[in-house]
């Protein structure tokens, strides 16, 4: 039995969510005009009609009232109208979704099983609209179960920042990242701590991100795995635009910094730190 959690405060929905916009006539029976009104409403939401019809041809036969009901439902979840438009433009499949069958079970899952607070729903959905078009039984629930068993529970439970992990396949996406880290010689507990501290690790490509960054860290930087355990956020920085340039600048000047100090700061702060280290080195040299 599905239950509906009520928001803590009344929703003040825009009038457009319950009343047809001015370009829509509720009384016309002309099929061509009704179709044009649908297109105009998509454009008002900043949804590309050509893209929508190409990716979801069934929308051509969908009543305008269904589009208005869908918009109203998404607004009732706390999404802004621009956010609704972006979500529909990204996933035109939603334009023909059956709300009770396709959407309400997913929202119930987020609220009642994942325990996302109602006020955080908009953040979860705007960060990962794909949740709304993912299969609950074959995708969302299995991934959630795996993540909870892995360690995303208690104070580290899935939240609006990490709901994006729910759309990742357990076998094709989540397990390969975890196995890669274990194959570096890290224990199960060490991998768990790294991933909990930096959940983005589970979203990065093994071939295009993890492998080249580990290779550079070990082969060129001669780094120690203990440093990666302390700073797993290393993998979230660009290898070509930040890691390599900053490391090589430090090497050219004979300096070394911990990963966090090398990468976390802005370019201005990094350059200021470099100048400071050079001045201190010059002062020490002058005393010799």
Short mmCIF file of N, CA and C in Angstrom, two decimals, residues 121-259:
data_model
loop_
_atom_site.label_atom_id
_atom_site.label_comp_id
_atom_site.label_asym_id
_atom_site.label_seq_id
_atom_site.Cartn_x
_atom_site.Cartn_y
_atom_site.Cartn_z
N UNK A 121 13.47 16.83 -1.89
CA UNK A 121 13.10 16.17 -3.15
C UNK A 121 13.51 16.98 -4.38
N UNK A 122 13.24 18.30 -4.41
CA UNK A 122 13.63 19.07 -5.60
C UNK A 122 15.12 18.96 -5.90
N UNK A 123 15.97 18.97 -4.86
CA UNK A 123 17.41 18.84 -5.07
C UNK A 123 17.74 17.47 -5.65
N UNK A 124 17.12 16.43 -5.12
CA UNK A 124 17.38 15.08 -5.62
C UNK A 124 17.00 14.96 -7.09
N UNK A 125 15.84 15.51 -7.44
CA UNK A 125 15.31 15.35 -8.80
C UNK A 125 16.03 16.23 -9.80
N UNK A 126 16.44 17.43 -9.39
CA UNK A 126 17.17 18.29 -10.33
C UNK A 126 18.60 17.81 -10.52
N UNK A 127 19.19 17.23 -9.48
CA UNK A 127 20.54 16.68 -9.61
C UNK A 127 20.55 15.43 -10.48
N UNK A 128 19.48 14.65 -10.39
CA UNK A 128 19.42 13.40 -11.16
C UNK A 128 18.00 13.14 -11.64
N UNK A 129 17.56 13.86 -12.69
CA UNK A 129 16.22 13.63 -13.24
C UNK A 129 16.01 12.21 -13.74
N UNK A 130 17.11 11.53 -14.03
CA UNK A 130 17.02 10.16 -14.56
C UNK A 130 16.31 9.22 -13.59
N UNK A 131 16.29 9.59 -12.31
CA UNK A 131 15.57 8.78 -11.33
C UNK A 131 14.13 8.57 -11.76
N UNK A 132 13.53 9.61 -12.34
CA UNK A 132 12.11 9.57 -12.69
C UNK A 132 11.81 8.64 -13.86
N UNK A 133 12.82 8.26 -14.62
CA UNK A 133 12.59 7.35 -15.75
C UNK A 133 13.30 6.01 -15.53
N UNK A 134 13.75 5.76 -14.31
CA UNK A 134 14.42 4.50 -13.98
C UNK A 134 13.42 3.50 -13.44
N UNK A 135 13.66 2.23 -13.73
CA UNK A 135 12.75 1.19 -13.26
C UNK A 135 12.96 0.94 -11.77
N UNK A 136 11.89 0.97 -11.04
CA UNK A 136 11.97 0.84 -9.58
C UNK A 136 12.44 -0.55 -9.16
N UNK A 137 11.90 -1.60 -9.79
CA UNK A 137 12.20 -2.96 -9.36
C UNK A 137 13.56 -3.45 -9.83
N UNK A 138 13.93 -3.09 -11.06
CA UNK A 138 15.17 -3.64 -11.61
C UNK A 138 16.37 -2.72 -11.45
N UNK A 139 16.15 -1.44 -11.14
CA UNK A 139 17.26 -0.50 -11.04
C UNK A 139 17.36 0.16 -9.65
N UNK A 140 16.35 0.92 -9.27
CA UNK A 140 16.47 1.74 -8.07
C UNK A 140 16.58 0.92 -6.78
N UNK A 141 15.67 -0.03 -6.60
CA UNK A 141 15.71 -0.81 -5.35
C UNK A 141 16.98 -1.67 -5.23
N UNK A 142 17.39 -2.38 -6.31
CA UNK A 142 18.63 -3.16 -6.18
C UNK A 142 19.85 -2.30 -5.86
N UNK A 143 19.95 -1.14 -6.50
CA UNK A 143 21.09 -0.26 -6.22
C UNK A 143 21.05 0.26 -4.80
N UNK A 144 19.85 0.63 -4.34
CA UNK A 144 19.71 1.13 -2.97
C UNK A 144 20.11 0.05 -1.96
N UNK A 145 19.66 -1.16 -2.18
CA UNK A 145 20.00 -2.28 -1.28
C UNK A 145 21.51 -2.50 -1.25
N UNK A 146 22.15 -2.48 -2.42
CA UNK A 146 23.59 -2.68 -2.49
C UNK A 146 24.33 -1.56 -1.76
N UNK A 147 23.91 -0.32 -1.97
CA UNK A 147 24.60 0.82 -1.36
C UNK A 147 24.46 0.81 0.16
N UNK A 148 23.28 0.44 0.65
CA UNK A 148 23.08 0.36 2.10
C UNK A 148 23.98 -0.72 2.69
N UNK A 149 24.03 -1.87 2.04
CA UNK A 149 24.87 -2.97 2.53
C UNK A 149 26.35 -2.61 2.46
N UNK A 150 26.70 -1.77 1.49
CA UNK A 150 28.10 -1.36 1.34
C UNK A 150 28.52 -0.43 2.47
N UNK A 151 27.60 0.43 2.93
CA UNK A 151 27.98 1.35 4.00
C UNK A 151 27.23 2.68 4.02
N UNK A 152 26.35 2.89 3.04
CA UNK A 152 25.58 4.14 3.00
C UNK A 152 24.36 4.01 3.92
N UNK A 153 24.63 4.15 5.22
CA UNK A 153 23.56 4.03 6.20
C UNK A 153 23.91 4.89 7.41
N UNK A 154 22.94 5.04 8.31
CA UNK A 154 23.18 5.88 9.48
C UNK A 154 23.46 7.30 9.07
N UNK A 155 24.52 7.88 9.61
CA UNK A 155 24.87 9.26 9.27
C UNK A 155 25.37 9.40 7.84
N UNK A 156 25.65 8.28 7.19
CA UNK A 156 26.15 8.31 5.81
C UNK A 156 25.08 7.84 4.81
N UNK A 157 23.83 7.81 5.23
CA UNK A 157 22.77 7.30 4.36
C UNK A 157 22.62 8.15 3.10
N UNK A 158 22.02 7.55 2.09
CA UNK A 158 21.79 8.26 0.83
C UNK A 158 20.99 9.53 1.10
N UNK A 159 21.44 10.64 0.52
CA UNK A 159 20.75 11.92 0.68
C UNK A 159 20.59 12.58 -0.68
N UNK A 160 20.14 13.83 -0.67
CA UNK A 160 19.88 14.51 -1.95
C UNK A 160 21.15 14.72 -2.76
N UNK A 161 22.32 14.63 -2.11
CA UNK A 161 23.58 14.77 -2.83
C UNK A 161 23.99 13.47 -3.52
N UNK A 162 23.54 12.35 -2.96
CA UNK A 162 24.03 11.05 -3.44
C UNK A 162 22.95 10.18 -4.08
N UNK A 163 21.74 10.71 -4.25
CA UNK A 163 20.70 9.92 -4.92
C UNK A 163 21.09 9.56 -6.35
N UNK A 164 22.03 10.31 -6.92
CA UNK A 164 22.50 9.99 -8.27
C UNK A 164 23.05 8.57 -8.35
N UNK A 165 23.54 8.04 -7.23
CA UNK A 165 24.08 6.68 -7.23
C UNK A 165 23.00 5.64 -7.46
N UNK A 166 21.75 5.98 -7.19
CA UNK A 166 20.67 5.02 -7.32
C UNK A 166 20.42 4.60 -8.77
N UNK A 167 20.82 5.44 -9.73
CA UNK A 167 20.58 5.10 -11.13
C UNK A 167 21.74 4.32 -11.73
N UNK A 168 22.75 4.01 -10.91
CA UNK A 168 23.90 3.25 -11.39
C UNK A 168 23.65 1.76 -11.26
N UNK A 169 23.98 1.02 -12.30
CA UNK A 169 23.83 -0.43 -12.28
C UNK A 169 24.81 -1.05 -11.28
N UNK A 170 24.31 -1.96 -10.48
CA UNK A 170 25.17 -2.63 -9.49
C UNK A 170 26.29 -3.39 -10.19
N UNK A 171 25.94 -4.19 -11.19
CA UNK A 171 26.92 -5.07 -11.83
C UNK A 171 27.82 -4.33 -12.81
N UNK A 172 27.27 -3.37 -13.54
CA UNK A 172 28.05 -2.70 -14.59
C UNK A 172 28.76 -1.44 -14.11
N UNK A 173 28.31 -0.84 -13.03
CA UNK A 173 28.88 0.44 -12.62
C UNK A 173 29.46 0.42 -11.21
N UNK A 174 28.66 0.04 -10.23
CA UNK A 174 29.10 0.15 -8.84
C UNK A 174 30.18 -0.87 -8.48
N UNK A 175 29.93 -2.14 -8.76
CA UNK A 175 30.90 -3.17 -8.39
C UNK A 175 32.26 -3.01 -9.07
N UNK A 176 32.30 -2.67 -10.38
CA UNK A 176 33.62 -2.52 -11.02
C UNK A 176 34.49 -1.44 -10.37
N UNK A 177 33.88 -0.33 -9.90
CA UNK A 177 34.67 0.73 -9.25
C UNK A 177 35.23 0.22 -7.92
N UNK A 178 34.38 -0.47 -7.17
CA UNK A 178 34.81 -1.00 -5.88
C UNK A 178 35.88 -2.07 -6.06
N UNK A 179 35.70 -2.94 -7.04
CA UNK A 179 36.69 -3.99 -7.30
C UNK A 179 38.02 -3.39 -7.72
N UNK A 180 37.98 -2.32 -8.51
CA UNK A 180 39.22 -1.67 -8.95
C UNK A 180 40.01 -1.18 -7.74
N UNK A 181 39.32 -0.52 -6.81
CA UNK A 181 40.00 0.00 -5.63
C UNK A 181 40.56 -1.13 -4.77
N UNK A 182 39.82 -2.21 -4.65
CA UNK A 182 40.30 -3.35 -3.87
C UNK A 182 41.53 -3.97 -4.52
N UNK A 183 41.55 -3.99 -5.84
CA UNK A 183 42.68 -4.58 -6.55
C UNK A 183 43.96 -3.77 -6.42
N UNK A 184 43.84 -2.54 -5.92
CA UNK A 184 45.04 -1.74 -5.65
C UNK A 184 45.74 -2.22 -4.38
N UNK A 185 45.06 -3.10 -3.65
CA UNK A 185 45.63 -3.59 -2.40
C UNK A 185 44.94 -3.02 -1.17
N UNK A 186 43.83 -2.33 -1.39
CA UNK A 186 43.09 -1.74 -0.28
C UNK A 186 42.12 -2.77 0.30
N UNK A 187 41.92 -2.70 1.60
CA UNK A 187 41.00 -3.62 2.26
C UNK A 187 39.56 -3.17 2.03
N UNK A 188 38.62 -4.06 2.33
CA UNK A 188 37.21 -3.72 2.20
C UNK A 188 36.87 -2.48 3.01
N UNK A 189 37.38 -2.42 4.24
CA UNK A 189 37.09 -1.29 5.12
C UNK A 189 37.70 0.00 4.57
N UNK A 190 38.89 -0.08 4.02
CA UNK A 190 39.54 1.11 3.47
C UNK A 190 38.79 1.63 2.25
N UNK A 191 38.33 0.72 1.40
CA UNK A 191 37.55 1.12 0.23
C UNK A 191 36.23 1.75 0.67
N UNK A 192 35.60 1.15 1.66
CA UNK A 192 34.33 1.70 2.16
C UNK A 192 34.53 3.13 2.67
N UNK A 193 35.58 3.35 3.46
CA UNK A 193 35.82 4.69 4.00
C UNK A 193 36.10 5.69 2.89
N UNK A 194 36.86 5.27 1.87
CA UNK A 194 37.16 6.17 0.75
C UNK A 194 35.89 6.57 0.01
N UNK A 195 35.04 5.59 -0.28
CA UNK A 195 33.83 5.86 -1.05
C UNK A 195 32.83 6.69 -0.25
N UNK A 196 32.71 6.40 1.04
CA UNK A 196 31.79 7.18 1.87
C UNK A 196 32.25 8.63 1.94
N UNK A 197 33.56 8.84 2.01
CA UNK A 197 34.09 10.21 2.07
C UNK A 197 33.96 10.92 0.73
N UNK A 198 34.06 10.16 -0.36
CA UNK A 198 33.98 10.74 -1.69
C UNK A 198 33.10 9.86 -2.58
N UNK A 199 31.76 9.97 -2.45
CA UNK A 199 30.84 9.10 -3.20
C UNK A 199 30.99 9.21 -4.71
N UNK A 200 31.55 10.33 -5.17
CA UNK A 200 31.75 10.49 -6.61
C UNK A 200 32.63 9.41 -7.22
N UNK A 201 33.41 8.72 -6.38
CA UNK A 201 34.24 7.62 -6.88
C UNK A 201 33.42 6.59 -7.63
N UNK A 202 32.17 6.41 -7.21
CA UNK A 202 31.32 5.40 -7.84
C UNK A 202 30.71 5.89 -9.15
N UNK A 203 30.94 7.14 -9.50
CA UNK A 203 30.39 7.67 -10.75
C UNK A 203 31.47 7.84 -11.82
N UNK A 204 32.73 7.68 -11.45
CA UNK A 204 33.82 7.91 -12.40
C UNK A 204 34.09 6.66 -13.24
N UNK A 205 34.51 6.88 -14.46
CA UNK A 205 34.88 5.78 -15.35
C UNK A 205 36.18 5.14 -14.89
N UNK A 206 36.20 3.81 -14.83
CA UNK A 206 37.42 3.11 -14.46
C UNK A 206 38.51 3.39 -15.50
N UNK A 207 38.18 3.21 -16.77
CA UNK A 207 39.17 3.34 -17.84
C UNK A 207 39.61 4.78 -18.06
N UNK A 208 38.68 5.72 -18.01
CA UNK A 208 39.00 7.10 -18.36
C UNK A 208 39.37 7.99 -17.18
N UNK A 209 39.12 7.52 -15.97
CA UNK A 209 39.41 8.34 -14.80
C UNK A 209 40.32 7.63 -13.81
N UNK A 210 39.82 6.54 -13.24
CA UNK A 210 40.56 5.90 -12.15
C UNK A 210 41.91 5.36 -12.59
N UNK A 211 41.95 4.64 -13.71
CA UNK A 211 43.21 4.03 -14.15
C UNK A 211 44.28 5.07 -14.45
N UNK A 212 44.02 6.07 -15.32
CA UNK A 212 45.08 7.04 -15.62
C UNK A 212 45.53 7.84 -14.40
N UNK A 213 44.62 8.14 -13.49
CA UNK A 213 45.01 8.93 -12.30
C UNK A 213 45.83 8.10 -11.32
N UNK A 214 45.49 6.83 -11.19
CA UNK A 214 46.30 5.95 -10.34
C UNK A 214 47.68 5.76 -10.97
N UNK A 215 47.72 5.55 -12.28
CA UNK A 215 49.01 5.37 -12.96
C UNK A 215 49.91 6.59 -12.76
N UNK A 216 49.35 7.79 -12.92
CA UNK A 216 50.16 9.00 -12.75
C UNK A 216 50.62 9.14 -11.30
N UNK A 217 49.72 8.86 -10.38
CA UNK A 217 50.05 9.00 -8.96
C UNK A 217 51.16 8.06 -8.55
N UNK A 218 51.10 6.82 -9.02
CA UNK A 218 52.08 5.82 -8.60
C UNK A 218 53.37 5.92 -9.41
N UNK A 219 53.26 6.04 -10.74
CA UNK A 219 54.43 5.97 -11.59
C UNK A 219 55.22 7.28 -11.63
N UNK A 220 54.52 8.41 -11.75
CA UNK A 220 55.25 9.68 -11.86
C UNK A 220 55.39 10.39 -10.51
N UNK A 221 54.33 10.39 -9.72
CA UNK A 221 54.39 11.08 -8.44
C UNK A 221 55.05 10.21 -7.36
N UNK A 222 55.19 8.90 -7.66
CA UNK A 222 55.75 7.96 -6.67
C UNK A 222 54.98 8.05 -5.36
N UNK A 223 53.68 8.18 -5.50
CA UNK A 223 52.83 8.37 -4.33
C UNK A 223 52.59 7.10 -3.55
N UNK A 224 52.13 7.28 -2.33
CA UNK A 224 51.81 6.18 -1.43
C UNK A 224 50.30 6.04 -1.34
N UNK A 225 49.82 4.80 -1.38
CA UNK A 225 48.38 4.57 -1.32
C UNK A 225 47.74 5.16 -0.07
N UNK A 226 48.52 5.29 1.00
CA UNK A 226 47.98 5.88 2.22
C UNK A 226 47.47 7.30 1.97
N UNK A 227 48.12 8.00 1.05
CA UNK A 227 47.68 9.37 0.77
C UNK A 227 46.36 9.37 0.01
N UNK A 228 46.17 8.40 -0.87
CA UNK A 228 44.89 8.28 -1.57
C UNK A 228 43.77 7.92 -0.60
N UNK A 229 44.10 7.10 0.39
CA UNK A 229 43.09 6.74 1.39
C UNK A 229 42.66 7.97 2.18
N UNK A 230 43.60 8.86 2.45
CA UNK A 230 43.29 10.08 3.21
C UNK A 230 42.58 11.12 2.35
N UNK A 231 42.85 11.09 1.04
CA UNK A 231 42.29 12.13 0.16
C UNK A 231 41.74 11.49 -1.11
N UNK A 232 40.64 10.73 -1.01
CA UNK A 232 40.05 10.10 -2.20
C UNK A 232 39.47 11.12 -3.18
N UNK A 233 39.31 12.37 -2.72
CA UNK A 233 38.82 13.41 -3.63
C UNK A 233 39.80 13.69 -4.76
N UNK A 234 41.00 13.16 -4.66
CA UNK A 234 42.00 13.27 -5.73
C UNK A 234 41.41 12.91 -7.08
N UNK A 235 40.55 11.90 -7.10
CA UNK A 235 39.99 11.41 -8.36
C UNK A 235 38.97 12.37 -8.97
N UNK A 236 38.53 13.35 -8.22
CA UNK A 236 37.53 14.28 -8.75
C UNK A 236 38.17 15.46 -9.47
N UNK A 237 39.50 15.59 -9.41
CA UNK A 237 40.18 16.69 -10.08
C UNK A 237 40.67 16.26 -11.46
N UNK A 238 40.71 17.22 -12.38
CA UNK A 238 41.15 16.93 -13.75
C UNK A 238 42.63 16.60 -13.79
N UNK A 239 42.96 15.47 -14.40
CA UNK A 239 44.35 15.06 -14.50
C UNK A 239 45.16 16.03 -15.35
N UNK A 240 44.60 16.42 -16.50
CA UNK A 240 45.34 17.26 -17.44
C UNK A 240 45.33 18.74 -17.06
N UNK A 241 44.23 19.20 -16.46
CA UNK A 241 44.10 20.63 -16.19
C UNK A 241 44.58 21.04 -14.79
N UNK A 242 44.64 20.09 -13.87
CA UNK A 242 45.03 20.49 -12.51
C UNK A 242 46.12 19.61 -11.90
N UNK A 243 45.93 18.29 -11.92
CA UNK A 243 46.87 17.42 -11.21
C UNK A 243 48.27 17.50 -11.81
N UNK A 244 48.37 17.23 -13.12
CA UNK A 244 49.69 17.24 -13.77
C UNK A 244 50.36 18.61 -13.71
N UNK A 245 49.67 19.70 -14.11
CA UNK A 245 50.33 21.01 -14.09
C UNK A 245 50.83 21.40 -12.70
N UNK A 246 50.02 21.22 -11.68
CA UNK A 246 50.44 21.64 -10.34
C UNK A 246 51.58 20.78 -9.81
N UNK A 247 51.49 19.49 -10.06
CA UNK A 247 52.57 18.62 -9.58
C UNK A 247 53.88 18.98 -10.26
N UNK A 248 53.85 19.23 -11.56
CA UNK A 248 55.09 19.51 -12.29
C UNK A 248 55.66 20.88 -11.92
N UNK A 249 54.81 21.84 -11.61
CA UNK A 249 55.30 23.13 -11.13
C UNK A 249 56.05 22.94 -9.81
N UNK A 250 55.47 22.15 -8.92
CA UNK A 250 56.12 21.90 -7.64
C UNK A 250 57.46 21.20 -7.84
N UNK A 251 57.49 20.20 -8.72
CA UNK A 251 58.73 19.47 -8.99
C UNK A 251 59.79 20.40 -9.56
N UNK A 252 59.39 21.28 -10.49
CA UNK A 252 60.34 22.21 -11.10
C UNK A 252 61.00 23.11 -10.06
N UNK A 253 60.29 23.40 -8.98
CA UNK A 253 60.84 24.27 -7.94
C UNK A 253 61.39 23.49 -6.75
N UNK A 254 61.35 22.16 -6.88
CA UNK A 254 61.90 21.33 -5.81
C UNK A 254 61.01 21.21 -4.59
N UNK A 255 59.71 21.42 -4.77
CA UNK A 255 58.79 21.36 -3.64
C UNK A 255 57.88 20.14 -3.73
N UNK A 256 57.26 19.83 -2.59
CA UNK A 256 56.27 18.77 -2.55
C UNK A 256 55.19 19.15 -1.55
N UNK A 257 53.94 18.88 -1.91
CA UNK A 257 52.81 19.17 -1.03
C UNK A 257 51.92 17.94 -0.93
N UNK A 258 51.24 17.76 0.20
CA UNK A 258 50.23 16.70 0.28
C UNK A 258 49.15 16.94 -0.77
N UNK A 259 48.51 15.88 -1.22
CA UNK A 259 47.51 16.00 -2.28
C UNK A 259 46.45 17.05 -1.96
#
